[in-house]
């Protein structure tokens, strides 16, 4: 059992803290957002993440986790002084595509000013290569009196929507440090998870995180490029991905063609890696292509709508008088996260063309309402479909996988369905009377 402090109670900090508490450790989570901390103290979740609420409440009740806005409370609790401090604050995209480190700086300064005993500071936020050394300098230069500490990089690989499972059953745990003993102390925490633990140097650990996200994003852009070619040549990308995926060297994962990647991670991390390369005078050609293909994936969905129901107006009124239903607002299923959400981007493009948009998402409506303007947010799927000239399936929520096609057909003004997630069988949709377009399903349109 270890005493752990976690700085930042968002997707990563809250899941990390809760899972470590569930493994029997004593955890205090710190956040600067008072409302968030107050809610968490009362068992109210700031995010939608399957299984999280129950786990937080259970560990609060068992006295293994608590929440505070005070660094002193978190680090210097006299009964349980923190031994290990995780930094899990946000690192959003900066103006030039770089990772914005102001929250990491502030967390490091607060730790340095507050700590009254030796600590291992573990960076879990996704940060540019070299940040571990930078954090070390900040702490050293901010401490009022020198107190020993070590910095360890421990990038996080969990996915939103599957965060607890991913955390508890990791494919690997990566630890980077110049201090082997500090890395071993962190490794002890992860032993109960029985996954492989790799210890390397700080900079390599930081790079493993960016390289992993960039590789997964590359797989997605690769399959979207293949999808585009499939459409032109009359092949079906779903079958292509299945056929490729049987090869163990390739694997089927992350070969779903669609709207391209969104979310708070891939877009900013691919961009930040390209930025790091550019700063070093390298030309990251592959990363640039990955990003361009990703932007195109969203545009191609809008082009399909225009081609099927657009009028011949200028770009300002190509969809004037048309009503479009959008099913799903989150960047993927099982989350309420709308950061860099593809559906929201697509809605804005449709609106720029003069379309009226009505939308529904099972959990992301509240967050989306803060970003969207002039969109009718509907109570359920069928309200979002009613009266539409076209419907876009934008997020792969389970409840969109089995729609009542007859009811849908009756409700729509024209039965046009653009399936941005390839959830439906093109032939079945045609048979049900729909004009249907998936992504990369050339076979269906050619026949
Ligand atoms: P988030 O925005 O959900 O949460 C960050 C939290 O940190 C917020 O609650 C914020 O109030 C708090 N915070 C900011 N500055 C603080 C400070 N100085 N002291 C205390 N609290 C502070 O972010 P997230 O999605 O959890 O991401 C955190 C980091 O983890 C990012 O670097 C991200 O790239 C990385 N990451 C995210 C995921 C994911 O699925 N979201 C997965 C792996 C890695
Ligand atoms: C991603 C990584 O999968 C995590 O390992 C990583 O920890 C995290 O980023 C991070 O660094 O923050 P996440 O963004 O939660 O996790 O979601 P993913 O499941 O990876 O999906 C990302 C985006 O790619 C979504 O918009 C999804 O719809 C899209 N996607 C995914 C595809 O378009 N096709 C696919 O085959 C897979």
XYZ file of C-alpha atoms and ligand atoms in Angstrom:
528
model
C 0.000 0.000 0.000
C 1.400 3.364 -1.033
C 0.314 6.951 -0.395
C -0.316 8.561 -3.759
C -1.256 12.089 -4.841
C -2.687 12.698 -8.308
C -2.642 16.233 -9.751
C -5.562 16.770 -12.147
C -8.887 14.917 -11.898
C -9.896 14.637 -15.553
C -10.128 11.527 -17.724
C -6.622 10.357 -16.891
C -6.117 11.663 -13.339
C -9.478 10.491 -12.052
C -9.196 7.047 -13.628
C -5.584 6.644 -12.467
C -6.376 7.721 -8.911
C -9.486 5.574 -8.687
C -7.821 2.466 -10.089
C -4.822 2.811 -7.757
C -7.255 3.235 -4.847
C -9.124 0.141 -5.962
C -5.805 -1.720 -5.887
C -5.567 -0.903 -2.168
C -3.495 2.296 -2.162
C -4.349 5.519 -0.359
C -5.028 8.221 -2.951
C -5.673 11.972 -2.812
C -6.660 13.710 -6.054
C -6.021 17.460 -6.409
C -7.715 19.729 -8.915
C -7.787 23.496 -9.319
C -11.412 23.300 -10.461
C -13.349 23.800 -7.212
C -16.700 22.756 -8.633
C -15.183 19.530 -9.937
C -13.643 18.740 -6.558
C -16.876 19.526 -4.725
C -18.833 17.242 -7.067
C -16.310 14.443 -6.712
C -16.432 14.701 -2.925
C -20.141 13.980 -3.310
C -19.655 11.112 -5.730
C -20.772 13.150 -8.780
C -18.685 12.417 -11.889
C -17.372 15.283 -14.055
C -17.146 12.956 -17.068
C -19.041 10.038 -18.528
C -16.879 6.934 -18.311
C -18.434 3.470 -18.028
C -17.918 1.922 -14.569
C -16.182 4.963 -13.079
C -18.911 6.317 -10.825
C -19.434 3.024 -9.029
C -15.691 2.579 -8.544
C -15.180 6.115 -7.212
C -18.069 5.794 -4.759
C -16.886 2.393 -3.537
C -13.385 3.703 -2.863
C -14.638 6.896 -1.179
C -16.732 4.697 1.109
C -13.719 2.508 1.870
C -11.677 5.617 2.748
C -9.086 4.908 0.039
C -9.654 8.005 -2.108
C -10.483 11.631 -1.446
C -10.521 14.894 -3.383
C -9.097 18.309 -2.557
C -8.106 21.651 -4.067
C -5.149 21.931 -1.672
C -1.682 20.757 -2.649
C -0.612 20.872 1.016
C -3.482 18.571 1.931
C -2.542 16.165 -0.855
C 1.235 16.110 -0.393
C 1.837 16.703 3.299
C -0.979 14.861 5.073
C 0.709 14.106 8.417
C -0.905 10.681 8.749
C -0.274 9.699 5.120
C 2.430 11.837 3.491
C 2.489 11.274 -0.281
C 5.378 9.154 -1.549
C 4.477 9.297 -5.237
C 2.869 12.249 -7.055
C 1.346 11.828 -10.503
C 0.925 14.855 -12.768
C -2.126 14.225 -14.998
C -3.110 17.725 -16.081
C -4.237 18.718 -19.565
C -1.695 19.533 -22.294
C -3.881 21.070 -25.030
C -2.783 22.143 -28.496
C -0.978 25.488 -28.549
C -1.291 28.104 -31.289
C 1.518 26.658 -33.432
C 0.507 23.039 -32.905
C 2.863 22.551 -29.971
C 1.735 20.938 -26.708
C 0.769 23.714 -24.309
C 2.681 23.130 -21.068
C 1.360 25.889 -18.854
C -0.697 23.523 -16.669
C 2.265 21.174 -16.256
C 4.453 24.121 -15.275
C 1.910 25.319 -12.749
C 1.543 21.809 -11.263
C 5.342 21.408 -11.013
C 5.680 24.817 -9.340
C 2.904 24.046 -6.866
C 4.508 20.706 -5.980
C 7.890 22.391 -5.502
C 6.491 25.140 -3.283
C 4.465 22.715 -1.164
C 6.500 19.517 -0.712
C 8.022 19.161 2.749
C 9.640 15.743 2.203
C 11.260 13.694 -0.546
C 8.991 12.642 -3.454
C 8.899 10.781 -6.746
C 7.174 13.028 -9.296
C 5.626 11.002 -12.101
C 4.500 12.641 -15.288
C 1.452 10.960 -16.812
C 0.371 13.843 -19.054
C 1.369 13.526 -22.715
C 4.303 15.921 -22.989
C 6.991 16.755 -25.557
C 10.287 14.927 -25.413
C 12.506 16.734 -22.926
C 9.675 17.800 -20.597
C 10.840 15.488 -17.794
C 14.162 17.350 -17.626
C 12.293 20.673 -17.805
C 9.986 19.671 -14.912
C 13.054 18.664 -12.923
C 14.598 22.122 -13.470
C 11.344 23.884 -12.532
C 11.042 21.944 -9.276
C 14.711 22.501 -8.407
C 14.504 26.221 -9.137
C 11.184 26.758 -7.333
C 11.785 24.851 -4.086
C 12.267 27.334 -1.211
C 14.815 24.908 0.328
C 16.310 21.916 -1.509
C 14.473 18.634 -0.872
C 15.443 15.548 -2.895
C 13.057 14.320 -5.602
C 13.119 12.258 -8.809
C 11.147 12.626 -12.003
C 9.730 9.588 -13.810
C 7.858 9.599 -17.117
C 4.880 7.226 -17.133
C 2.794 7.920 -20.244
C -0.803 6.741 -20.200
C -2.304 4.615 -22.982
C -5.933 4.303 -21.861
C -8.805 5.030 -24.234
C -11.854 7.036 -23.251
C -14.907 4.824 -23.009
C -12.739 1.842 -22.014
C -10.531 3.675 -19.539
C -10.890 1.414 -16.509
C -10.395 -1.806 -18.451
C -7.428 -0.328 -20.295
C -5.845 0.904 -17.054
C -6.391 -2.362 -15.189
C -5.203 -4.587 -18.063
C -2.482 -2.583 -19.817
C -0.723 -3.915 -22.913
C 2.385 -2.401 -21.309
C 3.484 0.058 -18.655
C 6.263 2.401 -19.768
C 8.513 4.073 -17.204
C 11.315 6.452 -18.059
C 13.833 7.835 -15.605
C 17.488 8.531 -15.077
C 17.006 7.151 -11.576
C 16.503 3.362 -11.689
C 15.443 3.173 -8.043
C 12.670 5.768 -8.571
C 11.425 3.900 -11.642
C 11.396 0.646 -9.658
C 9.305 2.288 -6.926
C 6.703 3.276 -9.521
C 6.908 -0.188 -11.107
C 5.855 -1.718 -7.760
C 2.516 0.070 -8.067
C 1.775 -1.651 -11.355
C 2.863 -5.186 -10.393
C -0.684 -6.303 -9.444
C -1.796 -5.569 -13.033
C 0.575 -8.272 -14.335
C 1.276 -6.453 -17.612
C 4.754 -6.044 -19.090
C 6.677 -3.165 -17.476
C 9.340 -1.496 -19.570
C 11.905 0.776 -17.928
C 13.837 3.129 -20.162
C 15.230 6.656 -20.104
C 13.013 9.733 -19.726
C 13.139 11.001 -23.288
C 12.560 7.588 -24.818
C 9.494 7.043 -22.616
C 8.098 10.409 -23.694
C 8.690 9.527 -27.345
C 7.045 6.092 -27.012
C 3.769 7.859 -26.193
C 3.851 10.151 -29.238
C 5.056 7.400 -31.561
C 2.259 5.088 -30.404
C -0.504 7.648 -30.924
C 0.955 8.752 -34.253
C 1.151 5.149 -35.449
C -2.489 4.473 -34.569
C -3.529 7.717 -36.280
C -1.506 6.624 -39.314
C -3.408 3.330 -39.466
C -6.674 5.282 -39.475
C -5.562 7.670 -42.216
C -4.143 4.752 -44.198
C -7.474 2.920 -44.199
C -9.336 6.141 -45.017
C -7.094 6.597 -48.043
C -7.747 2.991 -49.073
C -11.483 3.627 -48.542
C -11.372 6.538 -50.914
C -9.704 4.389 -53.565
C -12.192 1.564 -52.905
C -15.069 3.915 -53.677
C -13.564 4.781 -57.039
C -12.757 1.180 -57.956
C -15.824 -0.646 -56.654
C -14.235 -2.493 -53.707
C -15.507 -2.707 -50.121
C -13.120 -1.312 -47.491
C -14.734 -3.287 -44.652
C -13.855 -6.525 -46.392
C -10.432 -5.150 -47.302
C -9.737 -4.304 -43.634
C -10.933 -7.762 -42.577
C -8.723 -9.412 -45.176
C -5.706 -7.327 -44.180
C -6.350 -7.830 -40.477
C -5.880 -11.605 -40.608
C -2.191 -10.917 -41.196
C -0.703 -10.820 -37.680
C 1.882 -8.315 -38.842
C -0.942 -5.885 -39.715
C -3.796 -6.678 -37.280
C -7.438 -5.628 -37.677
C -7.453 -2.938 -34.944
C -7.667 0.717 -35.971
C -8.588 -0.108 -39.549
C -12.143 1.237 -39.381
C -12.620 3.758 -42.159
C -14.995 6.608 -41.388
C -14.896 10.215 -40.287
C -11.196 10.129 -39.414
C -9.871 10.439 -35.897
C -11.142 13.053 -33.456
C -10.868 13.526 -29.709
C -8.539 15.256 -27.326
C -5.563 13.045 -28.151
C -4.720 11.999 -31.719
C -5.296 15.406 -33.360
C -3.161 17.279 -30.827
C -0.516 14.590 -30.408
C 0.164 14.043 -34.130
C 0.373 17.805 -34.536
C 2.686 18.169 -31.524
C 5.006 15.432 -32.818
C 5.169 17.139 -36.219
C 5.888 20.413 -34.434
C 8.728 18.808 -32.451
C 10.207 17.459 -35.690
C 9.920 20.807 -37.475
C 11.628 22.611 -34.614
C 14.541 20.184 -35.042
C 14.720 20.955 -38.774
C 13.170 17.587 -39.753
C 10.380 17.354 -42.298
C 7.706 14.964 -40.985
C 6.155 14.133 -44.374
C 4.227 11.073 -43.252
C 2.681 12.895 -40.283
C 1.674 15.805 -42.549
C -0.078 13.372 -44.900
C -1.826 11.647 -41.987
C -3.247 14.996 -40.854
C -4.344 16.045 -44.351
C -6.136 12.754 -45.006
C -7.832 13.103 -41.633
C -9.193 16.557 -42.437
C -10.380 15.282 -45.827
C -12.334 12.434 -44.224
C -14.704 14.967 -42.649
C -14.991 16.980 -45.856
C -15.784 13.871 -47.878
C -18.836 13.187 -45.726
C -20.156 16.681 -46.446
C -19.419 16.220 -50.179
C -21.545 13.079 -50.170
C -24.439 15.036 -48.680
C -24.028 17.789 -51.263
C -23.854 15.313 -54.134
C -27.032 13.560 -53.072
C -29.307 16.368 -51.909
C -27.532 19.623 -52.697
C -28.828 22.265 -55.046
C -26.598 24.022 -57.519
C -26.026 27.107 -55.409
C -22.756 28.663 -54.378
C -20.921 27.230 -51.410
C -23.025 29.463 -49.141
C -26.334 27.957 -50.125
C -25.602 24.529 -51.546
C -27.732 22.965 -48.812
C -30.214 25.814 -48.391
C -33.668 24.489 -47.522
C -32.321 21.062 -46.569
C -32.678 19.533 -43.102
C -30.006 17.111 -42.004
C -30.163 14.794 -39.009
C -26.908 13.958 -37.266
C -26.840 10.880 -35.045
C -23.970 11.203 -32.574
C -21.979 14.209 -31.388
C -19.162 12.593 -29.399
C -15.877 11.847 -31.191
C -16.532 8.136 -30.659
C -18.979 5.957 -28.735
C -19.057 5.518 -24.935
C -17.851 9.001 -24.086
C -19.341 12.453 -23.632
C -16.087 14.043 -24.819
C -16.593 16.429 -27.726
C -13.053 17.820 -27.949
C -12.047 17.841 -31.651
C -15.274 16.005 -32.404
C -15.724 15.136 -36.081
C -19.561 15.323 -35.948
C -19.362 18.883 -34.620
C -16.959 19.896 -37.367
C -19.246 18.302 -39.962
C -22.288 20.109 -38.529
C -20.478 23.435 -38.892
C -19.665 22.663 -42.543
C -23.284 21.739 -43.223
C -24.464 24.965 -41.599
C -21.966 26.964 -43.662
C -23.688 25.480 -46.741
C -27.065 26.727 -45.494
C -28.429 23.460 -44.067
C -30.637 23.193 -40.999
C -29.278 20.598 -38.598
C -31.005 18.537 -35.930
C -28.988 16.150 -33.794
C -29.061 13.587 -31.023
C -26.412 11.904 -28.883
C -27.110 9.630 -25.896
C -24.629 11.358 -23.542
C -22.770 14.204 -25.258
C -25.682 16.651 -25.750
C -24.887 18.797 -22.721
C -21.259 19.292 -23.724
C -22.172 19.782 -27.397
C -24.802 22.418 -26.587
C -22.006 24.654 -25.313
C -20.265 24.557 -28.707
C -23.079 24.394 -31.227
C -25.309 27.203 -32.384
C -28.644 26.970 -34.189
C -28.742 23.196 -34.004
C -31.981 21.588 -32.863
C -30.926 19.190 -30.122
C -33.471 16.371 -30.060
C -34.784 14.121 -27.299
C -34.125 10.888 -29.151
C -32.929 9.273 -32.367
C -36.257 9.334 -34.183
C -36.929 12.978 -33.388
C -33.540 13.760 -34.970
C -34.464 11.739 -38.063
C -37.984 13.157 -38.532
C -38.459 15.442 -41.541
C -34.852 15.100 -42.732
C -33.575 15.175 -46.292
C -30.546 13.178 -45.159
C -29.267 11.524 -41.987
C -25.602 11.198 -41.083
C -24.574 8.373 -38.726
C -21.697 10.108 -37.025
C -20.921 8.180 -33.824
C -21.028 4.405 -33.457
C -23.236 4.265 -30.342
C -24.824 0.835 -29.871
C -28.307 2.338 -29.982
C -27.692 3.484 -33.576
C -26.727 -0.019 -34.729
C -30.228 -1.438 -34.829
C -32.510 1.328 -36.026
C -36.096 0.600 -37.007
C -35.555 1.086 -40.744
C -39.241 1.089 -41.633
C -40.013 3.787 -39.071
C -36.959 5.750 -40.170
C -37.979 5.587 -43.828
C -41.477 6.830 -43.026
C -40.154 9.709 -40.921
C -37.673 11.071 -43.463
C -38.541 13.555 -46.209
C -36.062 11.857 -48.522
C -34.519 8.525 -47.488
C -30.833 9.418 -47.759
C -28.413 7.899 -45.226
C -24.711 8.727 -45.019
C -23.144 6.148 -42.746
C -19.922 7.705 -41.456
C -19.153 4.612 -39.349
C -20.079 1.828 -41.785
C -22.582 0.442 -39.281
C -25.049 -0.846 -41.879
C -25.045 -3.319 -44.711
C -25.307 -1.391 -48.006
C -27.461 -4.039 -49.710
C -29.889 -4.245 -46.770
C -30.210 -0.471 -46.746
C -30.928 -0.400 -50.487
C -33.468 -3.167 -50.071
C -35.148 -1.094 -47.331
C -35.535 1.756 -49.827
C -32.687 4.011 -48.726
C -30.174 5.861 -50.833
C -27.204 4.756 -48.770
C -23.545 5.766 -48.769
C -20.986 4.378 -46.372
C -17.273 5.156 -46.428
C -15.266 3.119 -48.926
C -18.120 0.778 -49.786
C -17.637 0.983 -53.544
C -18.944 -2.529 -54.110
C -22.459 -1.541 -53.087
C -22.604 1.512 -55.322
C -21.006 -0.264 -58.290
C -23.616 -3.031 -58.237
P -8.718 16.741 -18.673
O -8.843 18.068 -19.286
O -9.876 15.800 -18.697
O -8.296 16.895 -17.135
C -7.251 17.696 -16.708
C -7.578 18.173 -15.283
O -6.425 18.840 -14.754
C -8.716 19.197 -15.211
O -9.675 18.760 -14.269
C -8.030 20.494 -14.767
O -8.851 21.308 -13.964
C -6.862 19.945 -13.975
N -5.741 20.878 -13.801
C -5.182 21.714 -14.726
N -4.141 22.375 -14.182
C -4.035 21.950 -12.896
C -3.139 22.256 -11.835
N -2.134 23.110 -11.993
N -3.324 21.635 -10.636
C -4.339 20.757 -10.452
N -5.203 20.430 -11.430
C -5.058 21.006 -12.635
O -7.444 16.056 -19.351
P -7.217 14.500 -19.675
O -8.022 14.110 -20.845
O -7.324 13.731 -18.409
O -5.698 14.529 -20.158
C -4.642 14.728 -19.247
C -3.332 14.376 -19.948
O -3.307 12.966 -20.237
C -3.123 15.076 -21.299
O -1.749 15.308 -21.451
C -3.576 14.028 -22.312
O -2.946 14.170 -23.560
C -3.121 12.742 -21.654
N -3.904 11.560 -22.001
C -5.258 11.642 -22.121
C -6.004 10.489 -22.407
C -7.497 10.534 -22.564
O -8.061 9.540 -22.985
N -8.161 11.632 -22.267
C -5.340 9.249 -22.536
C -3.948 9.208 -22.390
C -3.236 10.369 -22.113
C -6.418 7.289 -28.008
C -5.537 6.029 -27.919
O -6.268 4.902 -28.438
C -5.129 5.735 -26.477
O -4.244 4.607 -26.446
C -4.417 6.958 -25.918
O -4.088 6.760 -24.558
C -5.304 8.190 -26.042
O -5.693 8.368 -27.434
C -4.548 9.412 -25.604
O -3.359 9.506 -25.802
O -5.147 10.292 -25.026
P -8.989 7.849 -27.537
O -8.686 9.160 -28.149
O -9.740 7.780 -26.264
O -7.619 7.045 -27.270
O -9.838 7.010 -28.585
P -9.566 5.935 -29.737
O -10.400 4.754 -29.456
O -8.135 5.713 -29.973
O -10.187 6.698 -30.996
C -9.648 7.906 -31.455
C -10.393 8.366 -32.684
O -10.089 7.551 -33.800
C -11.911 8.340 -32.542
O -12.469 9.468 -33.138
C -12.319 7.085 -33.287
O -13.621 7.163 -33.790
C -11.290 7.078 -34.405
N -11.032 5.729 -34.954
C -10.529 4.753 -34.155
C -11.272 5.491 -36.291
O -11.718 6.382 -37.044
N -11.004 4.244 -36.810
C -10.496 3.253 -36.032
O -10.268 2.144 -36.572
C -10.253 3.508 -34.677
